[in-house]
Amino acid sequence: MAMSRRGALKASLLGGVGAAAVTAFPTSVWADPVPGAPSVRTPAEALRLLKEGNRRWRRYASSHPNEGRGRREEMVGGQNPFAVVLGCADSRVPPELVFDRGLGDLFTIRSAGQVLDGSVLGSIAYAVEHLSTPLIVVMGHQSCGAVDAAVEAHRTGELPHGHVGGLVAEILEVVESTPDDGEDFLDDCVRANARHIADLLREDDEIGGSVAEGRVQIVAARYGLEDSRVSWL
């Protein structure tokens, strides 16, 4: 009997594939040049791996870890990501590339402007509660279109129509509370938005409990398109 779409989604989240056979791989595959991180248990360890990966990325020296045959076969049995990255949907900011990580390393969630909704919160809670992921990164980025649209709405008093307007409205509060007295108001708002979302996650009834217990750390970050650097806010 064919698996329902809901059943397939559940199986994917749980990391299992039922009775599916493991696909054979050719022998000429990349070896994993950087060790995986299945034993990472602390936020500090996870953050260190992300910083090291971004350093390789911005130096054009990416190692492309955990893409080889062994890692693919290992991932058939389940997942154990060491960090959640809530990033923007912008195609220029893929977390696995920005942090030079591979299969099973990052639990990635992306929405324009990192805006929270029920599905985003549920995804983060799943990683924290069921996968014991110790680090959550909220990563905004330079020249974010969603934040830029909120800045425009702030200045004109007009929201875009439809779904985009609803998205912009979620960011507008942050823009309106950010002082417009710097050299780059848009970038100030990008940073403020990442910090604001990180604060909301810390205050969340489910996710915040793990933070209070010291099992999870939440950090805000900003990615620069010009220099490929992740700045920790």
PDB file of C-alpha atoms in Angstrom:
ATOM      1  CA  MET A   1       0.000   0.000   0.000  1.00  0.00           C
ATOM      2  CA  ALA A   2       1.363   3.419  -0.921  1.00  0.00           C
ATOM      3  CA  MET A   3       2.317   5.632   1.997  1.00  0.00           C
ATOM      4  CA  SER A   4       0.120   8.677   2.491  1.00  0.00           C
ATOM      5  CA  ARG A   5       1.656  12.135   2.215  1.00  0.00           C
ATOM      6  CA  ARG A   6       1.167  12.622   5.970  1.00  0.00           C
ATOM      7  CA  GLY A   7       2.716   9.256   6.705  1.00  0.00           C
ATOM      8  CA  ALA A   8       5.669  10.013   4.462  1.00  0.00           C
ATOM      9  CA  LEU A   9       6.226  13.329   6.234  1.00  0.00           C
ATOM     10  CA  LYS A  10       6.102  11.631   9.640  1.00  0.00           C
ATOM     11  CA  ALA A  11       8.601   9.021   8.531  1.00  0.00           C
ATOM     12  CA  SER A  12      10.903  11.720   7.188  1.00  0.00           C
ATOM     13  CA  LEU A  13      10.830  13.698  10.430  1.00  0.00           C
ATOM     14  CA  LEU A  14      11.541  10.622  12.491  1.00  0.00           C
ATOM     15  CA  GLY A  15      14.516   9.817  10.295  1.00  0.00           C
ATOM     16  CA  GLY A  16      13.269   6.346   9.387  1.00  0.00           C
ATOM     17  CA  VAL A  17      12.545   4.846   5.994  1.00  0.00           C
ATOM     18  CA  GLY A  18      10.667   1.717   6.948  1.00  0.00           C
ATOM     19  CA  ALA A  19      11.603  -1.194   4.765  1.00  0.00           C
ATOM     20  CA  ALA A  20      13.145   0.881   1.993  1.00  0.00           C
ATOM     21  CA  ALA A  21      16.394  -0.530   0.700  1.00  0.00           C
ATOM     22  CA  VAL A  22      19.651   1.402   0.894  1.00  0.00           C
ATOM     23  CA  THR A  23      20.651   2.691  -2.526  1.00  0.00           C
ATOM     24  CA  ALA A  24      24.003   1.460  -3.737  1.00  0.00           C
ATOM     25  CA  PHE A  25      26.609   4.169  -4.269  1.00  0.00           C
ATOM     26  CA  PRO A  26      29.517   4.221  -6.710  1.00  0.00           C
ATOM     27  CA  THR A  27      32.929   3.587  -5.235  1.00  0.00           C
ATOM     28  CA  SER A  28      34.332   6.919  -6.444  1.00  0.00           C
ATOM     29  CA  VAL A  29      32.851   9.234  -3.839  1.00  0.00           C
ATOM     30  CA  TRP A  30      34.396  11.965  -1.736  1.00  0.00           C
ATOM     31  CA  ALA A  31      35.772  10.959   1.592  1.00  0.00           C
ATOM     32  CA  ASP A  32      34.598  13.074   4.495  1.00  0.00           C
ATOM     33  CA  PRO A  33      37.504  15.471   5.113  1.00  0.00           C
ATOM     34  CA  VAL A  34      36.059  16.873   8.350  1.00  0.00           C
ATOM     35  CA  PRO A  35      34.790  14.554  11.116  1.00  0.00           C
ATOM     36  CA  GLY A  36      31.068  14.489  11.713  1.00  0.00           C
ATOM     37  CA  ALA A  37      29.585  15.766  14.922  1.00  0.00           C
ATOM     38  CA  PRO A  38      27.343  12.982  16.256  1.00  0.00           C
ATOM     39  CA  SER A  39      28.757  13.425  19.760  1.00  0.00           C
ATOM     40  CA  VAL A  40      28.168  17.193  20.030  1.00  0.00           C
ATOM     41  CA  ARG A  41      26.177  17.765  23.190  1.00  0.00           C
ATOM     42  CA  THR A  42      26.824  21.350  24.257  1.00  0.00           C
ATOM     43  CA  PRO A  43      25.912  24.690  22.673  1.00  0.00           C
ATOM     44  CA  ALA A  44      29.559  25.783  22.886  1.00  0.00           C
ATOM     45  CA  GLU A  45      30.743  22.794  20.844  1.00  0.00           C
ATOM     46  CA  ALA A  46      28.042  23.384  18.245  1.00  0.00           C
ATOM     47  CA  LEU A  47      28.858  27.082  17.966  1.00  0.00           C
ATOM     48  CA  ARG A  48      32.541  26.291  17.542  1.00  0.00           C
ATOM     49  CA  LEU A  49      31.808  24.010  14.576  1.00  0.00           C
ATOM     50  CA  LEU A  50      29.672  26.700  12.932  1.00  0.00           C
ATOM     51  CA  LYS A  51      32.372  29.339  13.382  1.00  0.00           C
ATOM     52  CA  GLU A  52      35.017  27.028  11.945  1.00  0.00           C
ATOM     53  CA  GLY A  53      32.801  26.198   8.976  1.00  0.00           C
ATOM     54  CA  ASN A  54      32.057  29.832   8.196  1.00  0.00           C
ATOM     55  CA  ARG A  55      35.769  30.595   8.377  1.00  0.00           C
ATOM     56  CA  ARG A  56      36.420  27.954   5.691  1.00  0.00           C
ATOM     57  CA  TRP A  57      33.518  29.244   3.590  1.00  0.00           C
ATOM     58  CA  ARG A  58      34.614  32.855   3.534  1.00  0.00           C
ATOM     59  CA  ARG A  59      38.193  31.844   2.679  1.00  0.00           C
ATOM     60  CA  TYR A  60      36.974  29.780  -0.303  1.00  0.00           C
ATOM     61  CA  ALA A  61      38.346  26.693   1.420  1.00  0.00           C
ATOM     62  CA  SER A  62      35.159  24.698   2.061  1.00  0.00           C
ATOM     63  CA  SER A  63      35.733  21.069   3.045  1.00  0.00           C
ATOM     64  CA  HIS A  64      32.249  19.779   2.135  1.00  0.00           C
ATOM     65  CA  PRO A  65      32.111  17.402   5.117  1.00  0.00           C
ATOM     66  CA  ASN A  66      29.690  14.528   5.537  1.00  0.00           C
ATOM     67  CA  GLU A  67      28.714  14.090   1.902  1.00  0.00           C
ATOM     68  CA  GLY A  68      30.375  10.761   1.215  1.00  0.00           C
ATOM     69  CA  ARG A  69      29.073   7.224   1.004  1.00  0.00           C
ATOM     70  CA  GLY A  70      29.521   6.449   4.690  1.00  0.00           C
ATOM     71  CA  ARG A  71      27.610   9.490   5.821  1.00  0.00           C
ATOM     72  CA  ARG A  72      24.732   8.852   3.406  1.00  0.00           C
ATOM     73  CA  GLU A  73      24.382   5.298   4.628  1.00  0.00           C
ATOM     74  CA  GLU A  74      24.606   6.430   8.253  1.00  0.00           C
ATOM     75  CA  MET A  75      21.794   8.944   7.732  1.00  0.00           C
ATOM     76  CA  VAL A  76      19.398   6.215   6.613  1.00  0.00           C
ATOM     77  CA  GLY A  77      19.082   5.165  10.246  1.00  0.00           C
ATOM     78  CA  GLY A  78      18.222   8.569  11.696  1.00  0.00           C
ATOM     79  CA  GLN A  79      19.395  12.109  12.263  1.00  0.00           C
ATOM     80  CA  ASN A  80      21.267  13.889  15.026  1.00  0.00           C
ATOM     81  CA  PRO A  81      21.793  17.527  13.968  1.00  0.00           C
ATOM     82  CA  PHE A  82      23.948  19.621  16.271  1.00  0.00           C
ATOM     83  CA  ALA A  83      22.354  22.989  15.434  1.00  0.00           C
ATOM     84  CA  VAL A  84      19.055  24.458  14.322  1.00  0.00           C
ATOM     85  CA  VAL A  85      19.485  27.327  11.877  1.00  0.00           C
ATOM     86  CA  LEU A  86      16.454  29.546  11.371  1.00  0.00           C
ATOM     87  CA  GLY A  87      17.426  31.582   8.350  1.00  0.00           C
ATOM     88  CA  CYS A  88      15.863  33.652   5.615  1.00  0.00           C
ATOM     89  CA  ALA A  89      14.436  31.973   2.522  1.00  0.00           C
ATOM     90  CA  ASP A  90      16.724  34.141   0.368  1.00  0.00           C
ATOM     91  CA  SER A  91      18.513  31.918  -2.150  1.00  0.00           C
ATOM     92  CA  ARG A  92      21.855  33.604  -1.427  1.00  0.00           C
ATOM     93  CA  VAL A  93      22.035  32.374   2.164  1.00  0.00           C
ATOM     94  CA  PRO A  94      21.959  28.539   2.319  1.00  0.00           C
ATOM     95  CA  PRO A  95      23.083  27.530   5.837  1.00  0.00           C
ATOM     96  CA  GLU A  96      24.817  24.301   4.815  1.00  0.00           C
ATOM     97  CA  LEU A  97      27.106  26.276   2.500  1.00  0.00           C
ATOM     98  CA  VAL A  98      27.551  29.295   4.773  1.00  0.00           C
ATOM     99  CA  PHE A  99      28.678  27.001   7.619  1.00  0.00           C
ATOM    100  CA  ASP A 100      30.349  24.352   5.418  1.00  0.00           C
ATOM    101  CA  ARG A 101      28.406  21.438   6.885  1.00  0.00           C
ATOM    102  CA  GLY A 102      26.922  18.312   5.365  1.00  0.00           C
ATOM    103  CA  LEU A 103      24.163  15.742   5.682  1.00  0.00           C
ATOM    104  CA  GLY A 104      22.620  15.446   9.121  1.00  0.00           C
ATOM    105  CA  ASP A 105      24.585  18.338  10.647  1.00  0.00           C
ATOM    106  CA  LEU A 106      22.033  21.150  10.575  1.00  0.00           C
ATOM    107  CA  PHE A 107      18.277  21.219  11.118  1.00  0.00           C
ATOM    108  CA  THR A 108      17.461  24.049   8.720  1.00  0.00           C
ATOM    109  CA  ILE A 109      14.295  26.110   8.775  1.00  0.00           C
ATOM    110  CA  ARG A 110      13.860  29.024   6.389  1.00  0.00           C
ATOM    111  CA  SER A 111      11.229  31.719   6.067  1.00  0.00           C
ATOM    112  CA  ALA A 112      11.436  35.204   4.584  1.00  0.00           C
ATOM    113  CA  GLY A 113      12.821  37.509   7.252  1.00  0.00           C
ATOM    114  CA  GLN A 114      12.992  34.518   9.655  1.00  0.00           C
ATOM    115  CA  VAL A 115       9.354  35.272  10.515  1.00  0.00           C
ATOM    116  CA  LEU A 116       7.852  32.900  13.067  1.00  0.00           C
ATOM    117  CA  ASP A 117       4.597  31.038  12.598  1.00  0.00           C
ATOM    118  CA  GLY A 118       3.147  27.799  13.915  1.00  0.00           C
ATOM    119  CA  SER A 119       5.007  25.546  11.515  1.00  0.00           C
ATOM    120  CA  VAL A 120       8.345  27.256  12.187  1.00  0.00           C
ATOM    121  CA  LEU A 121       7.874  27.048  15.952  1.00  0.00           C
ATOM    122  CA  GLY A 122       6.760  23.432  15.710  1.00  0.00           C
ATOM    123  CA  SER A 123       9.820  22.555  13.641  1.00  0.00           C
ATOM    124  CA  ILE A 124      12.186  24.178  16.133  1.00  0.00           C
ATOM    125  CA  ALA A 125      10.420  22.514  19.066  1.00  0.00           C
ATOM    126  CA  TYR A 126      10.734  19.155  17.323  1.00  0.00           C
ATOM    127  CA  ALA A 127      14.495  19.552  16.966  1.00  0.00           C
ATOM    128  CA  VAL A 128      14.877  20.618  20.598  1.00  0.00           C
ATOM    129  CA  GLU A 129      12.560  18.066  22.179  1.00  0.00           C
ATOM    130  CA  HIS A 130      13.000  15.003  19.979  1.00  0.00           C
ATOM    131  CA  LEU A 131      16.477  15.411  18.500  1.00  0.00           C
ATOM    132  CA  SER A 132      18.099  17.090  21.540  1.00  0.00           C
ATOM    133  CA  THR A 133      19.704  19.727  19.356  1.00  0.00           C
ATOM    134  CA  PRO A 134      21.671  22.036  21.692  1.00  0.00           C
ATOM    135  CA  LEU A 135      21.958  25.237  19.628  1.00  0.00           C
ATOM    136  CA  ILE A 136      19.484  27.467  17.802  1.00  0.00           C
ATOM    137  CA  VAL A 137      20.825  30.159  15.466  1.00  0.00           C
ATOM    138  CA  VAL A 138      18.554  32.921  14.153  1.00  0.00           C
ATOM    139  CA  MET A 139      20.404  34.284  11.140  1.00  0.00           C
ATOM    140  CA  GLY A 140      19.421  37.447   9.304  1.00  0.00           C
ATOM    141  CA  HIS A 141      21.423  38.742   6.374  1.00  0.00           C
ATOM    142  CA  GLN A 142      22.586  41.860   4.614  1.00  0.00           C
ATOM    143  CA  SER A 143      20.075  43.427   2.170  1.00  0.00           C
ATOM    144  CA  CYS A 144      17.172  41.250   3.332  1.00  0.00           C
ATOM    145  CA  GLY A 145      14.231  41.887   1.003  1.00  0.00           C
ATOM    146  CA  ALA A 146      11.601  41.143   3.631  1.00  0.00           C
ATOM    147  CA  VAL A 147      13.109  43.606   6.091  1.00  0.00           C
ATOM    148  CA  ASP A 148      13.572  46.143   3.301  1.00  0.00           C
ATOM    149  CA  ALA A 149       9.856  45.861   2.490  1.00  0.00           C
ATOM    150  CA  ALA A 150       9.054  46.532   6.158  1.00  0.00           C
ATOM    151  CA  VAL A 151      11.308  49.598   6.092  1.00  0.00           C
ATOM    152  CA  GLU A 152       9.462  50.840   3.009  1.00  0.00           C
ATOM    153  CA  ALA A 153       6.095  50.245   4.684  1.00  0.00           C
ATOM    154  CA  HIS A 154       7.339  52.133   7.731  1.00  0.00           C
ATOM    155  CA  ARG A 155       8.279  55.129   5.605  1.00  0.00           C
ATOM    156  CA  THR A 156       5.227  55.163   3.330  1.00  0.00           C
ATOM    157  CA  GLY A 157       2.563  53.896   5.730  1.00  0.00           C
ATOM    158  CA  GLU A 158       1.435  51.327   3.145  1.00  0.00           C
ATOM    159  CA  LEU A 159       1.715  47.545   3.426  1.00  0.00           C
ATOM    160  CA  PRO A 160       2.075  45.329   0.335  1.00  0.00           C
ATOM    161  CA  HIS A 161      -1.038  43.397  -0.652  1.00  0.00           C
ATOM    162  CA  GLY A 162      -1.818  39.766   0.081  1.00  0.00           C
ATOM    163  CA  HIS A 163       0.454  37.267   1.767  1.00  0.00           C
ATOM    164  CA  VAL A 164       3.515  39.466   1.401  1.00  0.00           C
ATOM    165  CA  GLY A 165       1.725  42.187   3.356  1.00  0.00           C
ATOM    166  CA  GLY A 166       1.072  39.754   6.186  1.00  0.00           C
ATOM    167  CA  LEU A 167       4.733  38.804   6.236  1.00  0.00           C
ATOM    168  CA  VAL A 168       5.880  42.425   6.260  1.00  0.00           C
ATOM    169  CA  ALA A 169       3.486  43.243   9.084  1.00  0.00           C
ATOM    170  CA  GLU A 170       5.304  40.717  11.284  1.00  0.00           C
ATOM    171  CA  ILE A 171       8.577  42.620  10.818  1.00  0.00           C
ATOM    172  CA  LEU A 172       7.142  46.136  10.929  1.00  0.00           C
ATOM    173  CA  GLU A 173       7.041  46.299  14.731  1.00  0.00           C
ATOM    174  CA  VAL A 174      10.794  45.736  14.879  1.00  0.00           C
ATOM    175  CA  VAL A 175      11.450  48.374  12.222  1.00  0.00           C
ATOM    176  CA  GLU A 176       9.290  50.925  14.023  1.00  0.00           C
ATOM    177  CA  SER A 177      11.171  50.382  17.286  1.00  0.00           C
ATOM    178  CA  THR A 178      14.639  50.673  15.689  1.00  0.00           C
ATOM    179  CA  PRO A 179      16.235  54.150  15.847  1.00  0.00           C
ATOM    180  CA  ASP A 180      16.728  55.640  12.379  1.00  0.00           C
ATOM    181  CA  ASP A 181      19.910  57.491  13.246  1.00  0.00           C
ATOM    182  CA  GLY A 182      22.674  55.298  11.829  1.00  0.00           C
ATOM    183  CA  GLU A 183      24.452  55.072   8.498  1.00  0.00           C
ATOM    184  CA  ASP A 184      22.512  51.992   7.359  1.00  0.00           C
ATOM    185  CA  PHE A 185      18.981  51.825   8.763  1.00  0.00           C
ATOM    186  CA  LEU A 186      18.141  48.691   6.793  1.00  0.00           C
ATOM    187  CA  ASP A 187      21.075  46.783   8.241  1.00  0.00           C
ATOM    188  CA  ASP A 188      20.267  48.059  11.728  1.00  0.00           C
ATOM    189  CA  CYS A 189      16.787  46.602  11.242  1.00  0.00           C
ATOM    190  CA  VAL A 190      18.187  43.286   9.976  1.00  0.00           C
ATOM    191  CA  ARG A 191      20.222  42.944  13.165  1.00  0.00           C
ATOM    192  CA  ALA A 192      17.333  44.074  15.372  1.00  0.00           C
ATOM    193  CA  ASN A 193      14.997  41.591  13.691  1.00  0.00           C
ATOM    194  CA  ALA A 194      17.343  38.648  14.316  1.00  0.00           C
ATOM    195  CA  ARG A 195      17.718  39.647  17.963  1.00  0.00           C
ATOM    196  CA  HIS A 196      13.956  40.111  18.320  1.00  0.00           C
ATOM    197  CA  ILE A 197      13.176  36.649  16.952  1.00  0.00           C
ATOM    198  CA  ALA A 198      15.821  35.096  19.201  1.00  0.00           C
ATOM    199  CA  ASP A 199      14.165  36.823  22.167  1.00  0.00           C
ATOM    200  CA  LEU A 200      10.751  35.504  21.137  1.00  0.00           C
ATOM    201  CA  LEU A 201      12.124  31.973  21.044  1.00  0.00           C
ATOM    202  CA  ARG A 202      13.631  32.371  24.507  1.00  0.00           C
ATOM    203  CA  GLU A 203      10.233  33.495  25.776  1.00  0.00           C
ATOM    204  CA  ASP A 204       8.328  30.656  24.102  1.00  0.00           C
ATOM    205  CA  ASP A 205       6.623  28.325  26.582  1.00  0.00           C
ATOM    206  CA  GLU A 206       8.049  25.150  25.044  1.00  0.00           C
ATOM    207  CA  ILE A 207      11.422  26.205  23.666  1.00  0.00           C
ATOM    208  CA  GLY A 208      12.227  28.637  26.458  1.00  0.00           C
ATOM    209  CA  GLY A 209      12.084  25.893  29.075  1.00  0.00           C
ATOM    210  CA  SER A 210      15.033  24.106  27.494  1.00  0.00           C
ATOM    211  CA  VAL A 211      16.950  27.386  27.431  1.00  0.00           C
ATOM    212  CA  ALA A 212      16.237  28.002  31.110  1.00  0.00           C
ATOM    213  CA  GLU A 213      17.501  24.514  31.935  1.00  0.00           C
ATOM    214  CA  GLY A 214      20.759  25.187  30.106  1.00  0.00           C
ATOM    215  CA  ARG A 215      20.216  22.435  27.531  1.00  0.00           C
ATOM    216  CA  VAL A 216      19.791  24.850  24.638  1.00  0.00           C
ATOM    217  CA  GLN A 217      21.350  28.162  23.695  1.00  0.00           C
ATOM    218  CA  ILE A 218      19.815  30.640  21.245  1.00  0.00           C
ATOM    219  CA  VAL A 219      22.043  33.082  19.403  1.00  0.00           C
ATOM    220  CA  ALA A 220      21.292  35.765  16.811  1.00  0.00           C
ATOM    221  CA  ALA A 221      23.535  36.313  13.815  1.00  0.00           C
ATOM    222  CA  ARG A 222      23.877  38.390  10.662  1.00  0.00           C
ATOM    223  CA  TYR A 223      25.370  37.132   7.379  1.00  0.00           C
ATOM    224  CA  GLY A 224      27.186  39.590   5.109  1.00  0.00           C
ATOM    225  CA  LEU A 225      26.673  39.066   1.399  1.00  0.00           C
ATOM    226  CA  GLU A 226      29.747  41.157   0.604  1.00  0.00           C
ATOM    227  CA  ASP A 227      32.252  39.378   2.822  1.00  0.00           C
ATOM    228  CA  SER A 228      30.523  35.995   3.460  1.00  0.00           C
ATOM    229  CA  ARG A 229      31.048  36.490   7.182  1.00  0.00           C
ATOM    230  CA  VAL A 230      28.602  35.472   9.918  1.00  0.00           C
ATOM    231  CA  SER A 231      28.638  38.084  12.691  1.00  0.00           C
ATOM    232  CA  TRP A 232      27.364  36.921  16.069  1.00  0.00           C
ATOM    233  CA  LEU A 233      25.098  39.513  17.622  1.00  0.00           C
TER     234      LEU A 233
END
